[in-house]
Amino acid sequence: MKKILIFLGVLVCFGAFDAPSAIAAETPTITTIMQNGPSANRINIVFLSEAYVASQRETYFNDVRIAVDEMFVRTPFKEYKNFFNVSAVWVASKDSLLTKVDFGEETRTFFGQWGGLGADLIKIDSVSRSFFGQTDPIVAVLLVNDDRVSNGASQPNGISLIGLSGMNTGLVHHDPFYQKGFYTASVVHEFSHAFAGLADEYDGLVAMKPGATDNSLSWPFREVPPNVTTKKSLQSIRWKHWIDSSTPIPTPMSSNYIDVVGLFEGAGSYASGLYKPKQACTMGRYNRGEELMPPFCQVCCEALVLAIYEYVNPLADVVVEGEHTTTFTINNLPQPTDHSLKIEWLMNGVVVPLANDATVFSVTDTDIGYGAHTVGVRVADETEFVRSDPEGLLRRTLEWNVSSYPQPDFDGNGTVGFDDFFLFADAFGEPVTDD
């Protein structure tokens, strides 16, 4: 299991400014919002309260539930909900004013957030990790109550989001949208930056410099994002397996190709030189008058599902027990909500005719014959979201060596004695018949 802790900061603007409170610093406490399996083999989303004063505890938990509800109604998070746990860490701040703190000045908020730039990443890591094992996959989400005055004027009543993605990058993503629908969708957008290394698919005003390549660009999340490219030949496009042979490359930005996966120019805040898979996507630009962002494109869905399987192994908890009858049991198996994982049990490399969802398999000495044998299990996710899985993340296999030997109780009376010895001696060296 890889160790992962990704930090995502979320600013939420609710209500009016609360006066500084004289409360002492609290000890952070954690509340389970959604539990779908052991923390060592699930992706643990951990919300942390920032700039919420003691009287805003219920407001904070309500904000967490709004974000969680929106996230898990969107594909592919909806289909892979069982692969995630969600918790909320509560700790009150002295006040909700987000301002720059000068050297030596005491921080007003618990994690030291101001304008999305000043949060104490070491403290976030320490508090989040204190509730989990050191190798549990964690995504830390700093949910920030933003009552500050910005640029001399109060922000509109509603919600604003700033995501700080990548624990060691310090990169800030700004999504200052104030409509309710944009807040929840923007959480998913920012989360996907950090979790799957997805790049923005909206364009900008600046053209990419001539000669720039995928590898020459500086990407904070992964070496090369899976959903943008500078390459313009079909065979060099990473998502070519999603492009129909009749689709022109590059692909015109016209209504004829609105629902087509292709190669559309304008991505990563560049007006030209960088290409994306689809005209509309959660990672792209959208109309602020719309209630929600568009869904993820096929390429982003695939990247998100592959990222899930980087940290969740369906065969992480298999128990083997028994002596003359050996039972193999898959525990805590995460299942997608729209289909079941395919499970195959094998004896000496041959698939045993069992139901595709059988999580228990037993072998008995007398059934398999005496000697050395191999028992195996294969689990595969045959989701339509993934067409290319070069690392085999969606297919996992385990094998065990099983040795079967005769039982010493030859007369079958439940005890081993001289009668068993004489029966064994009489039979020793005799040929085995079918009678």
PDB file of N, CA, C and O in Angstrom, residues 1-6 38-44 83-84 135-139 194-196 222 304-314 316 393 396:
ATOM      1  N   MET A   1       0.844  -1.192   0.000  1.00  0.00           N
ATOM      2  CA  MET A   1       0.000   0.000   0.000  1.00  0.00           C
ATOM      3  C   MET A   1       0.881   1.244   0.000  1.00  0.00           C
ATOM      4  O   MET A   1       1.777   1.394   0.819  1.00  0.00           O
ATOM      5  N   LYS A   2       0.619   2.155  -0.940  1.00  0.00           N
ATOM      6  CA  LYS A   2       1.399   3.370  -0.989  1.00  0.00           C
ATOM      7  C   LYS A   2       0.922   4.334   0.091  1.00  0.00           C
ATOM      8  O   LYS A   2      -0.227   4.362   0.459  1.00  0.00           O
ATOM      9  N   LYS A   3       1.854   5.142   0.572  1.00  0.00           N
ATOM     10  CA  LYS A   3       1.471   6.193   1.510  1.00  0.00           C
ATOM     11  C   LYS A   3       1.070   7.414   0.705  1.00  0.00           C
ATOM     12  O   LYS A   3       1.779   7.849  -0.183  1.00  0.00           O
ATOM     13  N   ILE A   4      -0.074   7.971   0.997  1.00  0.00           N
ATOM     14  CA  ILE A   4      -0.541   9.142   0.285  1.00  0.00           C
ATOM     15  C   ILE A   4      -1.177  10.102   1.267  1.00  0.00           C
ATOM     16  O   ILE A   4      -1.963   9.710   2.108  1.00  0.00           O
ATOM     17  N   LEU A   5      -0.785  11.353   1.189  1.00  0.00           N
ATOM     18  CA  LEU A   5      -1.528  12.400   1.877  1.00  0.00           C
ATOM     19  C   LEU A   5      -1.541  13.586   0.949  1.00  0.00           C
ATOM     20  O   LEU A   5      -0.505  14.136   0.610  1.00  0.00           O
ATOM     21  N   ILE A   6      -2.709  13.945   0.465  1.00  0.00           N
ATOM     22  CA  ILE A   6      -2.874  15.060  -0.433  1.00  0.00           C
ATOM     23  C   ILE A   6      -3.656  16.124   0.306  1.00  0.00           C
ATOM     24  O   ILE A   6      -4.646  15.826   0.954  1.00  0.00           O
ATOM     25  N   PRO A  38     -11.914  -0.893   5.909  1.00  0.00           N
ATOM     26  CA  PRO A  38     -10.758  -0.568   6.750  1.00  0.00           C
ATOM     27  C   PRO A  38      -9.947   0.577   6.161  1.00  0.00           C
ATOM     28  O   PRO A  38      -9.759   0.657   4.943  1.00  0.00           O
ATOM     29  N   SER A  39      -9.474   1.454   7.013  1.00  0.00           N
ATOM     30  CA  SER A  39      -8.766   2.648   6.545  1.00  0.00           C
ATOM     31  C   SER A  39      -7.485   2.312   5.792  1.00  0.00           C
ATOM     32  O   SER A  39      -7.031   3.091   4.957  1.00  0.00           O
ATOM     33  N   ALA A  40      -6.896   1.156   6.053  1.00  0.00           N
ATOM     34  CA  ALA A  40      -5.661   0.777   5.364  1.00  0.00           C
ATOM     35  C   ALA A  40      -5.898   0.446   3.903  1.00  0.00           C
ATOM     36  O   ALA A  40      -4.958   0.478   3.093  1.00  0.00           O
ATOM     37  N   ASN A  41      -7.139   0.143   3.530  1.00  0.00           N
ATOM     38  CA  ASN A  41      -7.423  -0.245   2.144  1.00  0.00           C
ATOM     39  C   ASN A  41      -8.626   0.506   1.592  1.00  0.00           C
ATOM     40  O   ASN A  41      -9.420  -0.032   0.831  1.00  0.00           O
ATOM     41  N   ARG A  42      -8.771   1.746   1.999  1.00  0.00           N
ATOM     42  CA  ARG A  42      -9.737   2.659   1.414  1.00  0.00           C
ATOM     43  C   ARG A  42      -9.058   4.014   1.272  1.00  0.00           C
ATOM     44  O   ARG A  42      -8.052   4.302   1.935  1.00  0.00           O
ATOM     45  N   ILE A  43      -9.608   4.859   0.411  1.00  0.00           N
ATOM     46  CA  ILE A  43      -9.122   6.234   0.294  1.00  0.00           C
ATOM     47  C   ILE A  43      -9.864   7.052   1.330  1.00  0.00           C
ATOM     48  O   ILE A  43     -11.089   7.182   1.274  1.00  0.00           O
ATOM     49  N   ASN A  44      -9.145   7.574   2.289  1.00  0.00           N
ATOM     50  CA  ASN A  44      -9.739   8.280   3.424  1.00  0.00           C
ATOM     51  C   ASN A  44      -9.731   9.780   3.169  1.00  0.00           C
ATOM     52  O   ASN A  44      -8.680  10.427   3.232  1.00  0.00           O
ATOM     53  N   PHE A  83     -15.295   2.605  -2.252  1.00  0.00           N
ATOM     54  CA  PHE A  83     -13.840   2.585  -2.158  1.00  0.00           C
ATOM     55  C   PHE A  83     -13.321   3.742  -1.294  1.00  0.00           C
ATOM     56  O   PHE A  83     -12.114   3.896  -1.127  1.00  0.00           O
ATOM     57  N   PHE A  84     -14.230   4.546  -0.743  1.00  0.00           N
ATOM     58  CA  PHE A  84     -13.852   5.736   0.023  1.00  0.00           C
ATOM     59  C   PHE A  84     -14.428   5.678   1.435  1.00  0.00           C
ATOM     60  O   PHE A  84     -15.532   5.167   1.656  1.00  0.00           O
ATOM     61  N   THR A 135       0.575   4.428   6.996  1.00  0.00           N
ATOM     62  CA  THR A 135       0.551   4.118   5.571  1.00  0.00           C
ATOM     63  C   THR A 135      -0.859   4.155   4.980  1.00  0.00           C
ATOM     64  O   THR A 135      -1.048   3.812   3.815  1.00  0.00           O
ATOM     65  N   ASP A 136      -1.855   4.561   5.778  1.00  0.00           N
ATOM     66  CA  ASP A 136      -3.217   4.655   5.254  1.00  0.00           C
ATOM     67  C   ASP A 136      -3.300   5.754   4.186  1.00  0.00           C
ATOM     68  O   ASP A 136      -2.749   6.843   4.372  1.00  0.00           O
ATOM     69  N   PRO A 137      -3.984   5.498   3.077  1.00  0.00           N
ATOM     70  CA  PRO A 137      -4.140   6.543   2.051  1.00  0.00           C
ATOM     71  C   PRO A 137      -5.074   7.646   2.541  1.00  0.00           C
ATOM     72  O   PRO A 137      -6.230   7.393   2.860  1.00  0.00           O
ATOM     73  N   ILE A 138      -4.564   8.877   2.604  1.00  0.00           N
ATOM     74  CA  ILE A 138      -5.338  10.003   3.130  1.00  0.00           C
ATOM     75  C   ILE A 138      -5.346  11.152   2.129  1.00  0.00           C
ATOM     76  O   ILE A 138      -4.326  11.470   1.530  1.00  0.00           O
ATOM     77  N   VAL A 139      -6.508  11.759   1.936  1.00  0.00           N
ATOM     78  CA  VAL A 139      -6.623  13.033   1.243  1.00  0.00           C
ATOM     79  C   VAL A 139      -7.159  14.034   2.259  1.00  0.00           C
ATOM     80  O   VAL A 139      -8.300  13.925   2.703  1.00  0.00           O
ATOM     81  N   ALA A 194      -5.753  17.017  -7.316  1.00  0.00           N
ATOM     82  CA  ALA A 194      -4.827  16.461  -6.331  1.00  0.00           C
ATOM     83  C   ALA A 194      -4.782  14.943  -6.381  1.00  0.00           C
ATOM     84  O   ALA A 194      -3.714  14.340  -6.290  1.00  0.00           O
ATOM     85  N   PHE A 195      -5.932  14.314  -6.551  1.00  0.00           N
ATOM     86  CA  PHE A 195      -6.020  12.870  -6.411  1.00  0.00           C
ATOM     87  C   PHE A 195      -5.537  12.119  -7.646  1.00  0.00           C
ATOM     88  O   PHE A 195      -4.799  11.141  -7.541  1.00  0.00           O
ATOM     89  N   ALA A 196      -5.942  12.570  -8.830  1.00  0.00           N
ATOM     90  CA  ALA A 196      -5.601  11.845 -10.055  1.00  0.00           C
ATOM     91  C   ALA A 196      -4.637  12.597 -10.961  1.00  0.00           C
ATOM     92  O   ALA A 196      -4.318  12.113 -12.043  1.00  0.00           O
ATOM     93  N   ARG A 222       1.471  15.340 -11.361  1.00  0.00           N
ATOM     94  CA  ARG A 222       2.137  14.157 -11.875  1.00  0.00           C
ATOM     95  C   ARG A 222       3.114  14.600 -12.943  1.00  0.00           C
ATOM     96  O   ARG A 222       3.078  15.738 -13.411  1.00  0.00           O
ATOM     97  N   LEU A 304      -9.420   8.777 -13.075  1.00  0.00           N
ATOM     98  CA  LEU A 304      -9.876   8.732 -11.685  1.00  0.00           C
ATOM     99  C   LEU A 304     -10.033   7.298 -11.193  1.00  0.00           C
ATOM    100  O   LEU A 304      -9.646   6.972 -10.071  1.00  0.00           O
ATOM    101  N   VAL A 305     -10.591   6.426 -12.032  1.00  0.00           N
ATOM    102  CA  VAL A 305     -10.755   5.024 -11.630  1.00  0.00           C
ATOM    103  C   VAL A 305      -9.387   4.356 -11.460  1.00  0.00           C
ATOM    104  O   VAL A 305      -9.162   3.613 -10.497  1.00  0.00           O
ATOM    105  N   LEU A 306      -8.456   4.628 -12.360  1.00  0.00           N
ATOM    106  CA  LEU A 306      -7.106   4.069 -12.225  1.00  0.00           C
ATOM    107  C   LEU A 306      -6.441   4.572 -10.947  1.00  0.00           C
ATOM    108  O   LEU A 306      -5.740   3.817 -10.256  1.00  0.00           O
ATOM    109  N   ALA A 307      -6.659   5.851 -10.605  1.00  0.00           N
ATOM    110  CA  ALA A 307      -6.078   6.395  -9.374  1.00  0.00           C
ATOM    111  C   ALA A 307      -6.661   5.710  -8.145  1.00  0.00           C
ATOM    112  O   ALA A 307      -5.952   5.457  -7.162  1.00  0.00           O
ATOM    113  N   ILE A 308      -7.949   5.383  -8.182  1.00  0.00           N
ATOM    114  CA  ILE A 308      -8.575   4.672  -7.061  1.00  0.00           C
ATOM    115  C   ILE A 308      -7.873   3.341  -6.838  1.00  0.00           C
ATOM    116  O   ILE A 308      -7.535   2.961  -5.704  1.00  0.00           O
ATOM    117  N   TYR A 309      -7.610   2.618  -7.924  1.00  0.00           N
ATOM    118  CA  TYR A 309      -6.994   1.292  -7.796  1.00  0.00           C
ATOM    119  C   TYR A 309      -5.492   1.352  -7.495  1.00  0.00           C
ATOM    120  O   TYR A 309      -4.886   0.330  -7.196  1.00  0.00           O
ATOM    121  N   GLU A 310      -4.904   2.525  -7.573  1.00  0.00           N
ATOM    122  CA  GLU A 310      -3.517   2.661  -7.112  1.00  0.00           C
ATOM    123  C   GLU A 310      -3.428   2.451  -5.603  1.00  0.00           C
ATOM    124  O   GLU A 310      -2.396   2.021  -5.084  1.00  0.00           O
ATOM    125  N   TYR A 311      -4.510   2.774  -4.893  1.00  0.00           N
ATOM    126  CA  TYR A 311      -4.477   2.758  -3.434  1.00  0.00           C
ATOM    127  C   TYR A 311      -5.421   1.745  -2.797  1.00  0.00           C
ATOM    128  O   TYR A 311      -5.316   1.486  -1.601  1.00  0.00           O
ATOM    129  N   VAL A 312      -6.330   1.175  -3.560  1.00  0.00           N
ATOM    130  CA  VAL A 312      -7.261   0.187  -3.028  1.00  0.00           C
ATOM    131  C   VAL A 312      -7.041  -1.135  -3.752  1.00  0.00           C
ATOM    132  O   VAL A 312      -7.174  -1.200  -4.974  1.00  0.00           O
ATOM    133  N   ASN A 313      -6.709  -2.174  -3.008  1.00  0.00           N
ATOM    134  CA  ASN A 313      -6.465  -3.505  -3.551  1.00  0.00           C
ATOM    135  C   ASN A 313      -7.602  -4.431  -3.098  1.00  0.00           C
ATOM    136  O   ASN A 313      -7.734  -4.707  -1.911  1.00  0.00           O
ATOM    137  N   PRO A 314      -8.429  -4.924  -4.018  1.00  0.00           N
ATOM    138  CA  PRO A 314      -9.542  -5.794  -3.614  1.00  0.00           C
ATOM    139  C   PRO A 314      -9.107  -7.063  -2.892  1.00  0.00           C
ATOM    140  O   PRO A 314      -9.897  -7.656  -2.155  1.00  0.00           O
ATOM    141  N   ALA A 316      -6.620  -7.261  -0.639  1.00  0.00           N
ATOM    142  CA  ALA A 316      -5.747  -6.892   0.473  1.00  0.00           C
ATOM    143  C   ALA A 316      -6.023  -7.699   1.734  1.00  0.00           C
ATOM    144  O   ALA A 316      -5.174  -7.804   2.613  1.00  0.00           O
ATOM    145  N   LEU A 393      -3.834  -2.390 -12.986  1.00  0.00           N
ATOM    146  CA  LEU A 393      -4.340  -2.006 -11.668  1.00  0.00           C
ATOM    147  C   LEU A 393      -5.712  -2.601 -11.378  1.00  0.00           C
ATOM    148  O   LEU A 393      -6.060  -2.844 -10.222  1.00  0.00           O
ATOM    149  N   ARG A 396      -6.145  -8.137 -10.135  1.00  0.00           N
ATOM    150  CA  ARG A 396      -5.255  -8.569  -9.057  1.00  0.00           C
ATOM    151  C   ARG A 396      -5.313 -10.088  -8.925  1.00  0.00           C
ATOM    152  O   ARG A 396      -6.369 -10.707  -9.118  1.00  0.00           O
TER     153      ARG A 396
END
